[in-house]
mmCIF file of C-alpha atoms in Angstrom:
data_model
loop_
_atom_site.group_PDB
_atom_site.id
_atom_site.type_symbol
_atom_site.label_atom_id
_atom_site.label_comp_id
_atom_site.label_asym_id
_atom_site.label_seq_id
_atom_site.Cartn_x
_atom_site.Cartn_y
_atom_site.Cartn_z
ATOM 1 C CA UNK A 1 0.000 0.000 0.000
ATOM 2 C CA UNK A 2 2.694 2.098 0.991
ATOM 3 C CA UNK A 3 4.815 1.658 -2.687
ATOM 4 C CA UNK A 4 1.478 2.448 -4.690
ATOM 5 C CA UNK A 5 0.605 5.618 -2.491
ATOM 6 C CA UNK A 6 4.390 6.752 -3.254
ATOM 7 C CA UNK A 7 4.097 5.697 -6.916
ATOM 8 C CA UNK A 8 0.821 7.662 -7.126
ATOM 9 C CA UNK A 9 2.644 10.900 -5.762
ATOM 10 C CA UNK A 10 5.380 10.771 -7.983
ATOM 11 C CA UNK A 11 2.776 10.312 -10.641
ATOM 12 C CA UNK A 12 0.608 13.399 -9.550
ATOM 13 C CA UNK A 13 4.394 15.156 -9.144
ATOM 14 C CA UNK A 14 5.317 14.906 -12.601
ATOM 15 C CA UNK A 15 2.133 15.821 -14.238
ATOM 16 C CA UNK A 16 1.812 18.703 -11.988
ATOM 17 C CA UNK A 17 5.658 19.758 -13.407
ATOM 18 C CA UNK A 18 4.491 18.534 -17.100
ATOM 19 C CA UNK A 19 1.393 21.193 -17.052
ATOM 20 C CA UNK A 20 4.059 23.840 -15.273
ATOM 21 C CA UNK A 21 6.757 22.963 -17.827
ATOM 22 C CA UNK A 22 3.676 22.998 -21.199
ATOM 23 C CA UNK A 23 2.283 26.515 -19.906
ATOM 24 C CA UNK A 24 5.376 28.328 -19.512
ATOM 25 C CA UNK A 25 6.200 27.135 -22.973
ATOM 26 C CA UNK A 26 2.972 28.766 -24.179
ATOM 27 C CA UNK A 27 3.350 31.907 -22.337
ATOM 28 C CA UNK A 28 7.178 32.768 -23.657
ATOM 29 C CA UNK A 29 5.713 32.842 -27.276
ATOM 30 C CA UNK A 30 7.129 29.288 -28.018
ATOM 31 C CA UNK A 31 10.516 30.582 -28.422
ATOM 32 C CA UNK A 32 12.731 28.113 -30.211
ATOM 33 C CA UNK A 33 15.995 30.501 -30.251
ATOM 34 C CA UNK A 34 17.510 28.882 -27.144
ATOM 35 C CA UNK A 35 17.989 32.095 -25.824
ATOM 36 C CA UNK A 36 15.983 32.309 -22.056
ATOM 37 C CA UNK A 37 14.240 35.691 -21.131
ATOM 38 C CA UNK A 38 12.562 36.852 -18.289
ATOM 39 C CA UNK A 39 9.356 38.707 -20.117
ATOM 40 C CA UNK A 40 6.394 37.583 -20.951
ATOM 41 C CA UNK A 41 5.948 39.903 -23.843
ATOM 42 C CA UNK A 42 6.280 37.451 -26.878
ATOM 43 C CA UNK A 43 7.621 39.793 -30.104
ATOM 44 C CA UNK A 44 4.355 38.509 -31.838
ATOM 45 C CA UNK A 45 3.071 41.529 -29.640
ATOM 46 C CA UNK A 46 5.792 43.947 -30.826
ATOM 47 C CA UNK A 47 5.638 46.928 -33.067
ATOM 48 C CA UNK A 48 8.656 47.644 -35.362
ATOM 49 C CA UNK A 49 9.196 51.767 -35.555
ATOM 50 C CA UNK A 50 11.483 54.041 -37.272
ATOM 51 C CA UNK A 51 13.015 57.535 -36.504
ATOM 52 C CA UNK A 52 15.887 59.930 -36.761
ATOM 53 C CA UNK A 53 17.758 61.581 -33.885
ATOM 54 C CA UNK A 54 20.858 63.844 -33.096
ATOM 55 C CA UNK A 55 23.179 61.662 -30.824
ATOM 56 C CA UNK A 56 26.003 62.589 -28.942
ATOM 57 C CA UNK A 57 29.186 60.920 -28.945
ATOM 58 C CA UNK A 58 30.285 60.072 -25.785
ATOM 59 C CA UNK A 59 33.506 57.725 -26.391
ATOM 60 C CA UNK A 60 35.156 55.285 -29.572
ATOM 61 C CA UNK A 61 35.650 52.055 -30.291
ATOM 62 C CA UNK A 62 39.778 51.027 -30.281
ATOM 63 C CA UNK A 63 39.499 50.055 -33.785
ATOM 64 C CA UNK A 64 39.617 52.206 -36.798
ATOM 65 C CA UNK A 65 39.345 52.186 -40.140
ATOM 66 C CA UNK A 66 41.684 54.685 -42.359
ATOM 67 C CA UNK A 67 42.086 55.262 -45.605
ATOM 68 C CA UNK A 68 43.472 57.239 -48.898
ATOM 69 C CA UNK A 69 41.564 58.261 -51.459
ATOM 70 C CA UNK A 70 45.321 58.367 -53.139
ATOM 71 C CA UNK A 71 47.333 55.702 -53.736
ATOM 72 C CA UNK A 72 50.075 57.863 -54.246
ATOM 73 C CA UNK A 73 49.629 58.829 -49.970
ATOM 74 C CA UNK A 74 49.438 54.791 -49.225
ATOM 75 C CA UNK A 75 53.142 54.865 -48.395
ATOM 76 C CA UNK A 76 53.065 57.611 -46.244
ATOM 77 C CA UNK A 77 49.856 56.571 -44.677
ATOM 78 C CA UNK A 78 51.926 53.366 -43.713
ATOM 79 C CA UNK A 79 54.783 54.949 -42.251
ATOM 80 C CA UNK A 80 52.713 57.429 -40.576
ATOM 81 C CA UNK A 81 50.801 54.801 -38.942
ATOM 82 C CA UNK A 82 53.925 52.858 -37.943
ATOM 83 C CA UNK A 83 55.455 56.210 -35.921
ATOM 84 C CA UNK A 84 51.765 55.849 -34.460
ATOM 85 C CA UNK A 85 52.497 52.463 -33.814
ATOM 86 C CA UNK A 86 56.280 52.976 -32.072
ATOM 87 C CA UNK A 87 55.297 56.260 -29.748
ATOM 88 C CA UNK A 88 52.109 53.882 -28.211
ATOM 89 C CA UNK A 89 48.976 55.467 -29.748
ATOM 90 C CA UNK A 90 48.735 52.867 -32.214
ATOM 91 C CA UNK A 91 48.759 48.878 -30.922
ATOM 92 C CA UNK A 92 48.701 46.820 -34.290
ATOM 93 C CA UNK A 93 47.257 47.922 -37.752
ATOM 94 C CA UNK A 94 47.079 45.711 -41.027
ATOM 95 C CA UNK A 95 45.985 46.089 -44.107
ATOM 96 C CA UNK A 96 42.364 46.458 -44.736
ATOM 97 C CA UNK A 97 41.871 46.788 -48.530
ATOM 98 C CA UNK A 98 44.255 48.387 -51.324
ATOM 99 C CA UNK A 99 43.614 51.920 -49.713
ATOM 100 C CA UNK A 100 42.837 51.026 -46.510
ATOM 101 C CA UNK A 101 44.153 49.926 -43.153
ATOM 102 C CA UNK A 102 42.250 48.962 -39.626
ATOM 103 C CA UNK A 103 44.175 50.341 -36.838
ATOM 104 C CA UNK A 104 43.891 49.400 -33.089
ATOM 105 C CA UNK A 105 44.157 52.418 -31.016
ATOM 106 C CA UNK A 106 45.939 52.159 -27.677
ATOM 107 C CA UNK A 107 46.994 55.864 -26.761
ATOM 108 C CA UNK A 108 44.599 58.006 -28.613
ATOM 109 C CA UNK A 109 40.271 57.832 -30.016
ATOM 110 C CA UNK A 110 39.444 57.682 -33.613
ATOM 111 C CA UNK A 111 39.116 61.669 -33.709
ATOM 112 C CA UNK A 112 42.249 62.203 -32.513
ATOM 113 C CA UNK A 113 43.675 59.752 -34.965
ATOM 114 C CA UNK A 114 41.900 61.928 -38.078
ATOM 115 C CA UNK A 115 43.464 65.111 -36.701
ATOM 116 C CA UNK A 116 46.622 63.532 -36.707
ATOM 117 C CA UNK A 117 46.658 62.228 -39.895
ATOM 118 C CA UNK A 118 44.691 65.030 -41.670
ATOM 119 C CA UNK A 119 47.924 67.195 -40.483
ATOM 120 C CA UNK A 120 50.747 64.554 -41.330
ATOM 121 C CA UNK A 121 49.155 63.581 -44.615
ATOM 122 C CA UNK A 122 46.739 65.649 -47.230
ATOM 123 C CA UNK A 123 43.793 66.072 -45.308
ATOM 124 C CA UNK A 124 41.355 65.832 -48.184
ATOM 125 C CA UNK A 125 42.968 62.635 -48.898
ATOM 126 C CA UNK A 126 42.018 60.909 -45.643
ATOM 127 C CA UNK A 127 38.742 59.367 -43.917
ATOM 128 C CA UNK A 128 38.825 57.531 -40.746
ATOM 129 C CA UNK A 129 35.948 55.397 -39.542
ATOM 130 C CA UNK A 130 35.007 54.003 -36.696
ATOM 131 C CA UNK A 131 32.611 52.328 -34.193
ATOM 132 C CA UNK A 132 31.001 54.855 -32.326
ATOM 133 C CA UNK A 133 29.139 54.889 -28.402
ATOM 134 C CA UNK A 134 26.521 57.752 -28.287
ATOM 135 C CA UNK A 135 23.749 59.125 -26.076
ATOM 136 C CA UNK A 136 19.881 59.204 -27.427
ATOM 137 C CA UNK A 137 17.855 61.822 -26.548
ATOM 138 C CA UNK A 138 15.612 60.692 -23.318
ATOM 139 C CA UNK A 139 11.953 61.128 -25.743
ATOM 140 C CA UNK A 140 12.191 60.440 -29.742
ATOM 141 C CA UNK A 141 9.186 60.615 -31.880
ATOM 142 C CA UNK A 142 9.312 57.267 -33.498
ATOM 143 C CA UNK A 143 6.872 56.426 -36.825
ATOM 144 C CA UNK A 144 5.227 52.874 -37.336
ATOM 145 C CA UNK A 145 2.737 51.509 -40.010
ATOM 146 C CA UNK A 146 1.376 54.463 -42.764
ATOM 147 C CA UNK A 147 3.641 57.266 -40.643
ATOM 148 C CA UNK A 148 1.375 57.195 -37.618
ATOM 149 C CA UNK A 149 3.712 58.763 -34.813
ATOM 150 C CA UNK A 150 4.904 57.607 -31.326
ATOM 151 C CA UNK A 151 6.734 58.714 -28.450
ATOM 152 C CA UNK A 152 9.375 56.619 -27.462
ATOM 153 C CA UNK A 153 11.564 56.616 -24.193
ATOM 154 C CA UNK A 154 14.855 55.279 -24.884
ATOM 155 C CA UNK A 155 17.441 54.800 -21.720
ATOM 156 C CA UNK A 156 20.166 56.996 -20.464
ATOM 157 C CA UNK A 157 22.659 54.442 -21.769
ATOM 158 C CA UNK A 158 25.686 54.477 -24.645
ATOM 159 C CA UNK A 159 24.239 53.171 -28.238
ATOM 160 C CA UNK A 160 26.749 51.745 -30.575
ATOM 161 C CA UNK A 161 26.439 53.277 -34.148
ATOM 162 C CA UNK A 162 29.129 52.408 -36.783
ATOM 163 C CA UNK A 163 30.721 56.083 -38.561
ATOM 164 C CA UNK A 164 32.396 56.834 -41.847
ATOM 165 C CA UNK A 165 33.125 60.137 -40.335
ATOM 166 C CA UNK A 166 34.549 60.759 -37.106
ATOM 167 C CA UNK A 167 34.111 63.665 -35.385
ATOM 168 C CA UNK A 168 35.006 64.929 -31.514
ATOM 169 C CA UNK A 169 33.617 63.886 -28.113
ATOM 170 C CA UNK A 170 30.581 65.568 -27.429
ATOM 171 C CA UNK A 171 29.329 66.385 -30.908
ATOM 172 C CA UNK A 172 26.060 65.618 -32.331
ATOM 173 C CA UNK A 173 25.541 63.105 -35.670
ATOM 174 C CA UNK A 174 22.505 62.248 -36.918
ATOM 175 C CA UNK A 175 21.307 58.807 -36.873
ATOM 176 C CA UNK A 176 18.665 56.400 -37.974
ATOM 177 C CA UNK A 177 16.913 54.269 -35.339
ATOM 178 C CA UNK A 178 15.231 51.365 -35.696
ATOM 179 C CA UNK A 179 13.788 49.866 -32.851
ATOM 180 C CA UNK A 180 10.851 47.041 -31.700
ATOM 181 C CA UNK A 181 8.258 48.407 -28.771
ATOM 182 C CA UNK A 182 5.394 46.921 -27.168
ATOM 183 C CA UNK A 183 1.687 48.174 -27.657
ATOM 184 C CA UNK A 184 2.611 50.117 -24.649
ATOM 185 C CA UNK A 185 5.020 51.802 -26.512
ATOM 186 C CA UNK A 186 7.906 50.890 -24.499
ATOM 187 C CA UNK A 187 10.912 49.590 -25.707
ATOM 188 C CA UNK A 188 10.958 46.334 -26.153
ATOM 189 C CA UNK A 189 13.901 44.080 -24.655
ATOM 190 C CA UNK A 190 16.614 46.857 -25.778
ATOM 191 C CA UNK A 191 15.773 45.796 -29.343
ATOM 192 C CA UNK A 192 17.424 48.966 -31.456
ATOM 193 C CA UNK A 193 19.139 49.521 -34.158
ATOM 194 C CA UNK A 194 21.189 52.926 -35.068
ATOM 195 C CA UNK A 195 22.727 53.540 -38.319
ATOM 196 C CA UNK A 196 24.288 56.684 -39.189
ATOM 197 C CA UNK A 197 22.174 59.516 -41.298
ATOM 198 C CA UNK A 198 19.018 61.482 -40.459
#
């Protein structure tokens, strides 16, 4: 009597922990991703939007992307970056492309690198680009379906945004956001995407 009563509780046990297990699986959207999450907003109640913004640049990726429009400056480019390289502010750089080299930056940002290059080498000649972290405004109007118009709050944190133009610390670039938020019209698990224009 005593083996079926356990047998019957282990029974009830796991079908109590099946049902658990069958309606969490409902209620996280039947996410197959393998990723876990602690919402229960499934992105099949998401709303993609759109919008433009003025950033601010707040601090640089230590990679950087420089280049000639030239050939004739490639050699001094190279040499210029290899001074770069033995006074510190440069840690490696290799060759990128035929007219281009990516440079990891040790001593100096990617601004700094343009300014010294644009005064070693023909300024008109040279672009530097790099990954960029920027500040949002706190309140963007965002757009969604046939340009109907939202408000969106977007956190006081740094945004990554990838530019073919550097420019210094504390300027404003434009960007392009793209971003998912819920029927609330909060932002939705951090999902955005900047790209640089207006």
């Amino acid at each position: 009597m005593e083996d079926k009563t356990k047998r019957i509780v282990i029974f009830l046990g796991s079908l109590f922990a099946a049902i658990i297990f069958v309606s969490s699986y409902a209620a996280f959207g039947n996410n197959s991703t393998g990723t876990s999450t602690t919402t229960t907003v499934s992105s099949a109640n998401t709303i993609p939007v759109y919008g433009s913004a003025n950033a601010v640049i707040v601090n640089y990726s230590y990679s950087a992307y420089v280049g000639v429009s030239n050939k004739i400056e490639l050699t001094a480019l190279n040499k210029t970056l290899g001074d770069l390289e033995a006074n510190g502010s440069v840690s490696n750089y290799v060759p990128f492309n035929s007219t281009s080299y990516q440079a990891l930056l040790s001593g100096i940002n990617a601004y700094q690198l343009y300014t010294y290059l644009s005064n070693a080498l023909n300024a008109t000649d040279v672009s530097v680009g790099a990954g960029a972290f920027v500040n949002l405004p706190a309140r963007v109007n965002m757009y969604y379906s046939a340009g109907s118009q939202v408000p969106v709050a977007f956190p006081e944190k740094n945004y990554s945004v990838y530019l073919t133009r550097v420019f210094p610390i504390g300027a404003n670039v434009p960007v392009r956001i793209q971003a998912l938020i819920t029927t609330r019209g909060d932002l939705y698990n951090n999902q955005i995407r900047l790209s640089e224009g207006s």
